[in-house]
Amino acid sequence: MTPYNIEDPWAWQESWDRQQEAFMPDREHRFTAMLDTVDAVIDGRAPRVLDLAGGTGTISLRTLARFPTAQMTLVDLDPALLAVASASLADRATIATADLGAPEWRSALPHREYDAVLTATALHWLPADRLGQLYAEVREVLRPGGVFVNADHMPDDTLPELTKRLMDRARGRRNARYAAGSMLSWSDWWDRAGADPALAPLVAQRHTIYPTGHSPEWNPPASWHLAALTAAGFSEVGTIWRGGPDAAVAAVR
């Protein structure tokens, strides 16, 4: 991918992290659980990891901090986020542009036989039928014994009223942070990116890719994901982390 002249990609990384933490105060906890899972399947070897819908490279950067010799691939479609990722990761990862809404996304990958495929807070933009297909496609790019981890909004369907209360409480705290100016909202972050000389044309390009924004969010319970991963042919599926209405599910090929 062509590198972009972003004056300070680390400032954009930090602002992205803070904006995301407004939604997920325990964000780093899920990343730790994901990387612990990678560690469990590599037997001390340097891992080959695919950062799926990797955005600015959040997971890739944390993977490289934990496993400095990891062989990273990051795939996303958003040109603005990919520019931040490319500037931050430089030659430490392969950056690929691909649309996960179509099975052809795999043709953009430089490898097969990944040890791990990791994704967080991204796949809820896909409709149910496509996400089920994607799970099967992810399985095909893993080596035998490799692991897939998806961390996202995955409520526990046995706690519907408590989950609603937790979400209402989190929303109130988030709105208070916005009102105090301590964190940027999603829309504020994109407004600032659109005003940056280097990112502005990429934000405009993003609007042509997503003219009405992403599709509506779809957040089924963790049980749906576990059933879909089982149907996709994984040998083991389960939940490795939960924080309120969010969870990380893992599947072993």
PDB file of C-alpha atoms in Angstrom:
ATOM      1  CA  MET A   1       0.000   0.000   0.000  1.00  0.00           C
ATOM      2  CA  THR A   2       1.240   3.493  -0.827  1.00  0.00           C
ATOM      3  CA  PRO A   3       2.417   5.312   2.330  1.00  0.00           C
ATOM      4  CA  TYR A   4       0.703   8.605   3.068  1.00  0.00           C
ATOM      5  CA  ASN A   5       2.335  11.757   4.400  1.00  0.00           C
ATOM      6  CA  ILE A   6       0.557  11.846   7.740  1.00  0.00           C
ATOM      7  CA  GLU A   7       2.399  14.312   9.932  1.00  0.00           C
ATOM      8  CA  ASP A   8       2.038  12.369  13.177  1.00  0.00           C
ATOM      9  CA  PRO A   9       0.345   8.954  12.825  1.00  0.00           C
ATOM     10  CA  TRP A  10       0.865   8.270  16.526  1.00  0.00           C
ATOM     11  CA  ALA A  11      -1.291  11.260  17.431  1.00  0.00           C
ATOM     12  CA  TRP A  12      -4.052   9.798  15.276  1.00  0.00           C
ATOM     13  CA  GLN A  13      -3.523   6.376  16.840  1.00  0.00           C
ATOM     14  CA  GLU A  14      -3.854   7.862  20.310  1.00  0.00           C
ATOM     15  CA  SER A  15      -6.943   9.867  19.447  1.00  0.00           C
ATOM     16  CA  TRP A  16      -8.517   6.757  17.874  1.00  0.00           C
ATOM     17  CA  ASP A  17      -7.754   4.742  21.005  1.00  0.00           C
ATOM     18  CA  ARG A  18      -9.304   7.374  23.278  1.00  0.00           C
ATOM     19  CA  GLN A  19     -12.394   7.640  21.071  1.00  0.00           C
ATOM     20  CA  GLN A  20     -12.822   3.856  21.108  1.00  0.00           C
ATOM     21  CA  GLU A  21     -12.268   3.670  24.877  1.00  0.00           C
ATOM     22  CA  ALA A  22     -15.282   5.908  25.354  1.00  0.00           C
ATOM     23  CA  PHE A  23     -17.326   2.953  24.101  1.00  0.00           C
ATOM     24  CA  MET A  24     -15.132   0.245  25.634  1.00  0.00           C
ATOM     25  CA  PRO A  25     -13.339   1.230  28.855  1.00  0.00           C
ATOM     26  CA  ASP A  26     -12.096  -2.373  29.146  1.00  0.00           C
ATOM     27  CA  ARG A  27     -10.794  -2.416  25.569  1.00  0.00           C
ATOM     28  CA  GLU A  28      -7.251  -3.393  26.489  1.00  0.00           C
ATOM     29  CA  HIS A  29      -8.520  -6.324  28.566  1.00  0.00           C
ATOM     30  CA  ARG A  30     -10.048  -7.955  25.508  1.00  0.00           C
ATOM     31  CA  PHE A  31      -6.845  -7.434  23.536  1.00  0.00           C
ATOM     32  CA  THR A  32      -4.850  -9.123  26.287  1.00  0.00           C
ATOM     33  CA  ALA A  33      -7.239 -12.088  26.251  1.00  0.00           C
ATOM     34  CA  MET A  34      -6.933 -12.317  22.466  1.00  0.00           C
ATOM     35  CA  LEU A  35      -3.126 -12.308  22.561  1.00  0.00           C
ATOM     36  CA  ASP A  36      -3.078 -14.816  25.411  1.00  0.00           C
ATOM     37  CA  THR A  37      -5.044 -17.081  23.089  1.00  0.00           C
ATOM     38  CA  VAL A  38      -2.498 -16.611  20.311  1.00  0.00           C
ATOM     39  CA  ASP A  39       0.282 -17.432  22.764  1.00  0.00           C
ATOM     40  CA  ALA A  40      -1.495 -20.660  23.665  1.00  0.00           C
ATOM     41  CA  VAL A  41      -1.403 -22.038  20.095  1.00  0.00           C
ATOM     42  CA  ILE A  42       2.055 -21.052  18.823  1.00  0.00           C
ATOM     43  CA  ASP A  43       4.291 -23.096  21.177  1.00  0.00           C
ATOM     44  CA  GLY A  44       6.878 -20.330  21.409  1.00  0.00           C
ATOM     45  CA  ARG A  45       7.182 -19.799  17.648  1.00  0.00           C
ATOM     46  CA  ALA A  46       6.899 -16.459  15.881  1.00  0.00           C
ATOM     47  CA  PRO A  47       3.209 -16.279  14.921  1.00  0.00           C
ATOM     48  CA  ARG A  48       1.704 -15.484  11.558  1.00  0.00           C
ATOM     49  CA  VAL A  49      -1.314 -13.299  12.375  1.00  0.00           C
ATOM     50  CA  LEU A  50      -4.087 -11.806  10.273  1.00  0.00           C
ATOM     51  CA  ASP A  51      -5.640  -8.592  11.621  1.00  0.00           C
ATOM     52  CA  LEU A  52      -9.098  -8.761  10.044  1.00  0.00           C
ATOM     53  CA  ALA A  53     -10.914  -5.441   9.508  1.00  0.00           C
ATOM     54  CA  GLY A  54      -7.869  -4.010  11.250  1.00  0.00           C
ATOM     55  CA  GLY A  55      -8.621  -0.292  10.858  1.00  0.00           C
ATOM     56  CA  THR A  56      -5.790   1.856  12.190  1.00  0.00           C
ATOM     57  CA  GLY A  57      -3.751  -1.196  13.182  1.00  0.00           C
ATOM     58  CA  THR A  58      -4.709  -1.383  16.849  1.00  0.00           C
ATOM     59  CA  ILE A  59      -4.456  -5.172  17.045  1.00  0.00           C
ATOM     60  CA  SER A  60      -1.368  -5.343  14.817  1.00  0.00           C
ATOM     61  CA  LEU A  61       0.525  -2.875  17.012  1.00  0.00           C
ATOM     62  CA  ARG A  62      -0.340  -4.767  20.176  1.00  0.00           C
ATOM     63  CA  THR A  63       0.507  -8.089  18.583  1.00  0.00           C
ATOM     64  CA  LEU A  64       3.940  -6.801  17.556  1.00  0.00           C
ATOM     65  CA  ALA A  65       4.529  -5.399  21.028  1.00  0.00           C
ATOM     66  CA  ARG A  66       3.765  -8.827  22.507  1.00  0.00           C
ATOM     67  CA  PHE A  67       5.416 -10.884  19.734  1.00  0.00           C
ATOM     68  CA  PRO A  68       8.087  -8.685  18.078  1.00  0.00           C
ATOM     69  CA  THR A  69       8.893 -11.259  15.380  1.00  0.00           C
ATOM     70  CA  ALA A  70       5.265 -11.837  14.390  1.00  0.00           C
ATOM     71  CA  GLN A  71       4.463 -11.881  10.684  1.00  0.00           C
ATOM     72  CA  MET A  72       1.493  -9.520  10.431  1.00  0.00           C
ATOM     73  CA  THR A  73      -1.114  -8.963   7.736  1.00  0.00           C
ATOM     74  CA  LEU A  74      -3.768  -6.256   8.124  1.00  0.00           C
ATOM     75  CA  VAL A  75      -6.876  -6.211   5.931  1.00  0.00           C
ATOM     76  CA  ASP A  76      -9.448  -3.428   5.757  1.00  0.00           C
ATOM     77  CA  LEU A  77     -11.398  -1.393   3.210  1.00  0.00           C
ATOM     78  CA  ASP A  78     -11.474   2.072   4.807  1.00  0.00           C
ATOM     79  CA  PRO A  79      -8.815   4.221   3.070  1.00  0.00           C
ATOM     80  CA  ALA A  80      -8.445   6.746   5.897  1.00  0.00           C
ATOM     81  CA  LEU A  81      -7.946   4.130   8.602  1.00  0.00           C
ATOM     82  CA  LEU A  82      -5.610   2.154   6.350  1.00  0.00           C
ATOM     83  CA  ALA A  83      -3.487   5.263   5.832  1.00  0.00           C
ATOM     84  CA  VAL A  84      -3.035   5.656   9.585  1.00  0.00           C
ATOM     85  CA  ALA A  85      -2.218   1.946   9.856  1.00  0.00           C
ATOM     86  CA  SER A  86       0.291   2.089   7.016  1.00  0.00           C
ATOM     87  CA  ALA A  87       2.062   5.132   8.445  1.00  0.00           C
ATOM     88  CA  SER A  88       2.208   3.588  11.916  1.00  0.00           C
ATOM     89  CA  LEU A  89       3.218   0.050  10.989  1.00  0.00           C
ATOM     90  CA  ALA A  90       5.581   0.947   8.128  1.00  0.00           C
ATOM     91  CA  ASP A  91       7.369  -2.241   7.028  1.00  0.00           C
ATOM     92  CA  ARG A  92       6.347  -4.277  10.069  1.00  0.00           C
ATOM     93  CA  ALA A  93       3.128  -5.527   8.478  1.00  0.00           C
ATOM     94  CA  THR A  94       1.622  -6.251   5.085  1.00  0.00           C
ATOM     95  CA  ILE A  95      -1.317  -3.889   4.513  1.00  0.00           C
ATOM     96  CA  ALA A  96      -4.050  -5.116   2.156  1.00  0.00           C
ATOM     97  CA  THR A  97      -7.234  -3.470   0.923  1.00  0.00           C
ATOM     98  CA  ALA A  98     -10.179  -5.846   0.647  1.00  0.00           C
ATOM     99  CA  ASP A  99     -13.943  -5.908   1.080  1.00  0.00           C
ATOM    100  CA  LEU A 100     -15.021  -8.524   3.623  1.00  0.00           C
ATOM    101  CA  GLY A 101     -18.498  -8.340   2.158  1.00  0.00           C
ATOM    102  CA  ALA A 102     -17.321 -10.517  -0.748  1.00  0.00           C
ATOM    103  CA  PRO A 103     -15.561 -13.922  -0.701  1.00  0.00           C
ATOM    104  CA  GLU A 104     -12.811 -12.549  -2.953  1.00  0.00           C
ATOM    105  CA  TRP A 105     -11.222 -10.747   0.023  1.00  0.00           C
ATOM    106  CA  ARG A 106      -8.924 -13.738   0.475  1.00  0.00           C
ATOM    107  CA  SER A 107      -7.182 -13.036  -2.829  1.00  0.00           C
ATOM    108  CA  ALA A 108      -5.597  -9.955  -1.213  1.00  0.00           C
ATOM    109  CA  LEU A 109      -3.771 -12.058   1.386  1.00  0.00           C
ATOM    110  CA  PRO A 110      -0.042 -12.696   0.982  1.00  0.00           C
ATOM    111  CA  HIS A 111      -0.268 -16.008   2.879  1.00  0.00           C
ATOM    112  CA  ARG A 112      -2.450 -18.876   3.926  1.00  0.00           C
ATOM    113  CA  GLU A 113      -1.911 -21.047   6.992  1.00  0.00           C
ATOM    114  CA  TYR A 114      -2.213 -18.280   9.581  1.00  0.00           C
ATOM    115  CA  ASP A 115      -1.680 -19.191  13.217  1.00  0.00           C
ATOM    116  CA  ALA A 116      -4.337 -16.710  14.271  1.00  0.00           C
ATOM    117  CA  VAL A 117      -6.975 -14.438  12.787  1.00  0.00           C
ATOM    118  CA  LEU A 118      -8.012 -11.619  15.127  1.00  0.00           C
ATOM    119  CA  THR A 119     -10.754  -9.025  14.846  1.00  0.00           C
ATOM    120  CA  ALA A 120     -12.447  -6.619  17.250  1.00  0.00           C
ATOM    121  CA  THR A 121     -15.522  -4.414  17.110  1.00  0.00           C
ATOM    122  CA  ALA A 122     -15.805  -4.635  13.342  1.00  0.00           C
ATOM    123  CA  LEU A 123     -17.844  -7.546  12.031  1.00  0.00           C
ATOM    124  CA  HIS A 124     -21.149  -6.281  13.434  1.00  0.00           C
ATOM    125  CA  TRP A 125     -21.490  -4.302  10.205  1.00  0.00           C
ATOM    126  CA  LEU A 126     -22.017  -7.531   8.243  1.00  0.00           C
ATOM    127  CA  PRO A 127     -25.464  -9.128   7.873  1.00  0.00           C
ATOM    128  CA  ALA A 128     -26.063 -12.542   9.394  1.00  0.00           C
ATOM    129  CA  ASP A 129     -25.798 -14.628   6.236  1.00  0.00           C
ATOM    130  CA  ARG A 130     -22.565 -12.946   5.150  1.00  0.00           C
ATOM    131  CA  LEU A 131     -20.979 -13.226   8.584  1.00  0.00           C
ATOM    132  CA  GLY A 132     -21.697 -16.954   8.665  1.00  0.00           C
ATOM    133  CA  GLN A 133     -20.010 -17.329   5.273  1.00  0.00           C
ATOM    134  CA  LEU A 134     -17.065 -15.215   6.422  1.00  0.00           C
ATOM    135  CA  TYR A 135     -16.525 -17.500   9.388  1.00  0.00           C
ATOM    136  CA  ALA A 136     -16.139 -20.447   7.019  1.00  0.00           C
ATOM    137  CA  GLU A 137     -13.733 -18.444   4.844  1.00  0.00           C
ATOM    138  CA  VAL A 138     -11.645 -17.500   7.877  1.00  0.00           C
ATOM    139  CA  ARG A 139     -11.362 -21.165   8.780  1.00  0.00           C
ATOM    140  CA  GLU A 140      -9.854 -21.860   5.363  1.00  0.00           C
ATOM    141  CA  VAL A 141      -6.989 -19.388   5.881  1.00  0.00           C
ATOM    142  CA  LEU A 142      -5.999 -20.850   9.254  1.00  0.00           C
ATOM    143  CA  ARG A 143      -3.525 -23.677   9.671  1.00  0.00           C
ATOM    144  CA  PRO A 144      -4.812 -26.813  11.417  1.00  0.00           C
ATOM    145  CA  GLY A 145      -4.839 -25.925  15.108  1.00  0.00           C
ATOM    146  CA  GLY A 146      -4.905 -22.200  14.347  1.00  0.00           C
ATOM    147  CA  VAL A 147      -7.334 -19.955  16.189  1.00  0.00           C
ATOM    148  CA  PHE A 148      -9.839 -17.259  15.267  1.00  0.00           C
ATOM    149  CA  VAL A 149     -10.933 -14.680  17.855  1.00  0.00           C
ATOM    150  CA  ASN A 150     -13.718 -12.153  17.396  1.00  0.00           C
ATOM    151  CA  ALA A 151     -14.303  -9.568  20.150  1.00  0.00           C
ATOM    152  CA  ASP A 152     -17.435  -7.466  19.766  1.00  0.00           C
ATOM    153  CA  HIS A 153     -20.738  -6.444  21.265  1.00  0.00           C
ATOM    154  CA  MET A 154     -22.145  -9.891  22.103  1.00  0.00           C
ATOM    155  CA  PRO A 155     -24.733  -9.690  24.886  1.00  0.00           C
ATOM    156  CA  ASP A 156     -25.534 -12.661  27.071  1.00  0.00           C
ATOM    157  CA  ASP A 157     -29.040 -13.651  26.018  1.00  0.00           C
ATOM    158  CA  THR A 158     -29.734 -15.133  29.454  1.00  0.00           C
ATOM    159  CA  LEU A 159     -29.377 -11.664  31.057  1.00  0.00           C
ATOM    160  CA  PRO A 160     -31.529  -9.383  28.889  1.00  0.00           C
ATOM    161  CA  GLU A 161     -32.669  -6.918  31.567  1.00  0.00           C
ATOM    162  CA  LEU A 162     -29.319  -6.702  33.321  1.00  0.00           C
ATOM    163  CA  THR A 163     -27.582  -6.199  29.970  1.00  0.00           C
ATOM    164  CA  LYS A 164     -29.944  -3.329  29.166  1.00  0.00           C
ATOM    165  CA  ARG A 165     -29.153  -1.699  32.516  1.00  0.00           C
ATOM    166  CA  LEU A 166     -25.417  -2.098  31.933  1.00  0.00           C
ATOM    167  CA  MET A 167     -25.686  -0.542  28.491  1.00  0.00           C
ATOM    168  CA  ASP A 168     -27.784   2.359  29.768  1.00  0.00           C
ATOM    169  CA  ARG A 169     -25.249   3.010  32.521  1.00  0.00           C
ATOM    170  CA  ALA A 170     -22.348   2.919  30.057  1.00  0.00           C
ATOM    171  CA  ARG A 171     -24.163   5.282  27.700  1.00  0.00           C
ATOM    172  CA  GLY A 172     -24.717   7.789  30.487  1.00  0.00           C
ATOM    173  CA  ARG A 173     -21.056   7.745  31.487  1.00  0.00           C
ATOM    174  CA  ARG A 174     -19.972   8.082  27.860  1.00  0.00           C
ATOM    175  CA  ASN A 175     -22.246  11.076  27.280  1.00  0.00           C
ATOM    176  CA  ALA A 176     -20.834  12.694  30.409  1.00  0.00           C
ATOM    177  CA  ARG A 177     -17.307  12.305  29.025  1.00  0.00           C
ATOM    178  CA  TYR A 178     -18.368  13.881  25.738  1.00  0.00           C
ATOM    179  CA  ALA A 179     -20.030  16.773  27.545  1.00  0.00           C
ATOM    180  CA  ALA A 180     -16.888  17.364  29.606  1.00  0.00           C
ATOM    181  CA  GLY A 181     -14.720  17.300  26.494  1.00  0.00           C
ATOM    182  CA  SER A 182     -12.543  14.498  27.842  1.00  0.00           C
ATOM    183  CA  MET A 183     -13.093  12.257  24.809  1.00  0.00           C
ATOM    184  CA  LEU A 184     -14.080  12.642  21.174  1.00  0.00           C
ATOM    185  CA  SER A 185     -17.225  11.006  19.898  1.00  0.00           C
ATOM    186  CA  TRP A 186     -17.156   8.843  16.765  1.00  0.00           C
ATOM    187  CA  SER A 187     -18.545  11.678  14.619  1.00  0.00           C
ATOM    188  CA  ASP A 188     -16.172  14.238  16.143  1.00  0.00           C
ATOM    189  CA  TRP A 189     -13.177  12.043  15.344  1.00  0.00           C
ATOM    190  CA  TRP A 190     -14.228  11.744  11.719  1.00  0.00           C
ATOM    191  CA  ASP A 191     -14.891  15.490  11.497  1.00  0.00           C
ATOM    192  CA  ARG A 192     -11.310  16.138  12.623  1.00  0.00           C
ATOM    193  CA  ALA A 193      -9.927  13.557  10.208  1.00  0.00           C
ATOM    194  CA  GLY A 194     -11.887  15.219   7.416  1.00  0.00           C
ATOM    195  CA  ALA A 195     -10.262  18.547   8.249  1.00  0.00           C
ATOM    196  CA  ASP A 196      -6.708  17.170   8.203  1.00  0.00           C
ATOM    197  CA  PRO A 197      -4.866  17.978   4.931  1.00  0.00           C
ATOM    198  CA  ALA A 198      -3.452  14.468   4.536  1.00  0.00           C
ATOM    199  CA  LEU A 199      -6.549  12.543   5.590  1.00  0.00           C
ATOM    200  CA  ALA A 200      -9.242  14.766   4.041  1.00  0.00           C
ATOM    201  CA  PRO A 201      -9.133  13.220   0.524  1.00  0.00           C
ATOM    202  CA  LEU A 202      -9.186   9.742   2.049  1.00  0.00           C
ATOM    203  CA  VAL A 203     -12.171  10.604   4.222  1.00  0.00           C
ATOM    204  CA  ALA A 204     -13.895  11.843   1.069  1.00  0.00           C
ATOM    205  CA  GLN A 205     -13.031   8.550  -0.624  1.00  0.00           C
ATOM    206  CA  ARG A 206     -14.435   6.739   2.388  1.00  0.00           C
ATOM    207  CA  HIS A 207     -17.746   8.531   1.880  1.00  0.00           C
ATOM    208  CA  THR A 208     -17.938   7.157  -1.660  1.00  0.00           C
ATOM    209  CA  ILE A 209     -17.364   3.629  -0.346  1.00  0.00           C
ATOM    210  CA  TYR A 210     -19.930   4.054   2.443  1.00  0.00           C
ATOM    211  CA  PRO A 211     -22.299   6.731   1.058  1.00  0.00           C
ATOM    212  CA  THR A 212     -24.861   6.172   3.832  1.00  0.00           C
ATOM    213  CA  GLY A 213     -22.395   4.996   6.439  1.00  0.00           C
ATOM    214  CA  HIS A 214     -21.965   1.354   7.315  1.00  0.00           C
ATOM    215  CA  SER A 215     -24.992  -0.919   7.255  1.00  0.00           C
ATOM    216  CA  PRO A 216     -27.014  -0.908  10.498  1.00  0.00           C
ATOM    217  CA  GLU A 217     -25.255  -2.530  13.404  1.00  0.00           C
ATOM    218  CA  TRP A 218     -26.309  -6.090  14.138  1.00  0.00           C
ATOM    219  CA  ASN A 219     -25.282  -7.424  17.524  1.00  0.00           C
ATOM    220  CA  PRO A 220     -26.515 -10.964  18.147  1.00  0.00           C
ATOM    221  CA  PRO A 221     -25.732 -12.734  21.417  1.00  0.00           C
ATOM    222  CA  ALA A 222     -22.560 -14.750  21.869  1.00  0.00           C
ATOM    223  CA  SER A 223     -24.624 -17.936  21.480  1.00  0.00           C
ATOM    224  CA  TRP A 224     -25.349 -16.979  17.856  1.00  0.00           C
ATOM    225  CA  HIS A 225     -21.641 -16.597  17.111  1.00  0.00           C
ATOM    226  CA  LEU A 226     -20.778 -19.914  18.751  1.00  0.00           C
ATOM    227  CA  ALA A 227     -23.446 -21.708  16.708  1.00  0.00           C
ATOM    228  CA  ALA A 228     -22.279 -20.011  13.480  1.00  0.00           C
ATOM    229  CA  LEU A 229     -18.637 -20.933  14.154  1.00  0.00           C
ATOM    230  CA  THR A 230     -19.613 -24.528  14.834  1.00  0.00           C
ATOM    231  CA  ALA A 231     -21.585 -24.600  11.586  1.00  0.00           C
ATOM    232  CA  ALA A 232     -18.524 -23.197   9.783  1.00  0.00           C
ATOM    233  CA  GLY A 233     -16.593 -26.339  10.720  1.00  0.00           C
ATOM    234  CA  PHE A 234     -14.378 -25.269  13.616  1.00  0.00           C
ATOM    235  CA  SER A 235     -13.422 -28.092  15.980  1.00  0.00           C
ATOM    236  CA  GLU A 236     -13.684 -26.082  19.229  1.00  0.00           C
ATOM    237  CA  VAL A 237     -15.652 -22.911  19.946  1.00  0.00           C
ATOM    238  CA  GLY A 238     -16.170 -20.970  23.143  1.00  0.00           C
ATOM    239  CA  THR A 239     -16.018 -17.660  24.961  1.00  0.00           C
ATOM    240  CA  ILE A 240     -12.584 -16.573  26.224  1.00  0.00           C
ATOM    241  CA  TRP A 241     -13.518 -13.179  27.658  1.00  0.00           C
ATOM    242  CA  ARG A 242     -16.576 -11.238  28.744  1.00  0.00           C
ATOM    243  CA  GLY A 243     -17.016  -7.681  29.939  1.00  0.00           C
ATOM    244  CA  GLY A 244     -20.656  -6.736  30.485  1.00  0.00           C
ATOM    245  CA  PRO A 245     -22.447  -6.839  27.122  1.00  0.00           C
ATOM    246  CA  ASP A 246     -19.196  -7.475  25.201  1.00  0.00           C
ATOM    247  CA  ALA A 247     -17.410 -10.771  24.680  1.00  0.00           C
ATOM    248  CA  ALA A 248     -14.615 -12.436  22.734  1.00  0.00           C
ATOM    249  CA  VAL A 249     -15.372 -15.801  21.139  1.00  0.00           C
ATOM    250  CA  ALA A 250     -12.637 -18.143  19.943  1.00  0.00           C
ATOM    251  CA  ALA A 251     -12.700 -20.975  17.426  1.00  0.00           C
ATOM    252  CA  VAL A 252      -9.988 -23.538  16.706  1.00  0.00           C
ATOM    253  CA  ARG A 253      -9.549 -25.112  13.301  1.00  0.00           C
TER     254      ARG A 253
END
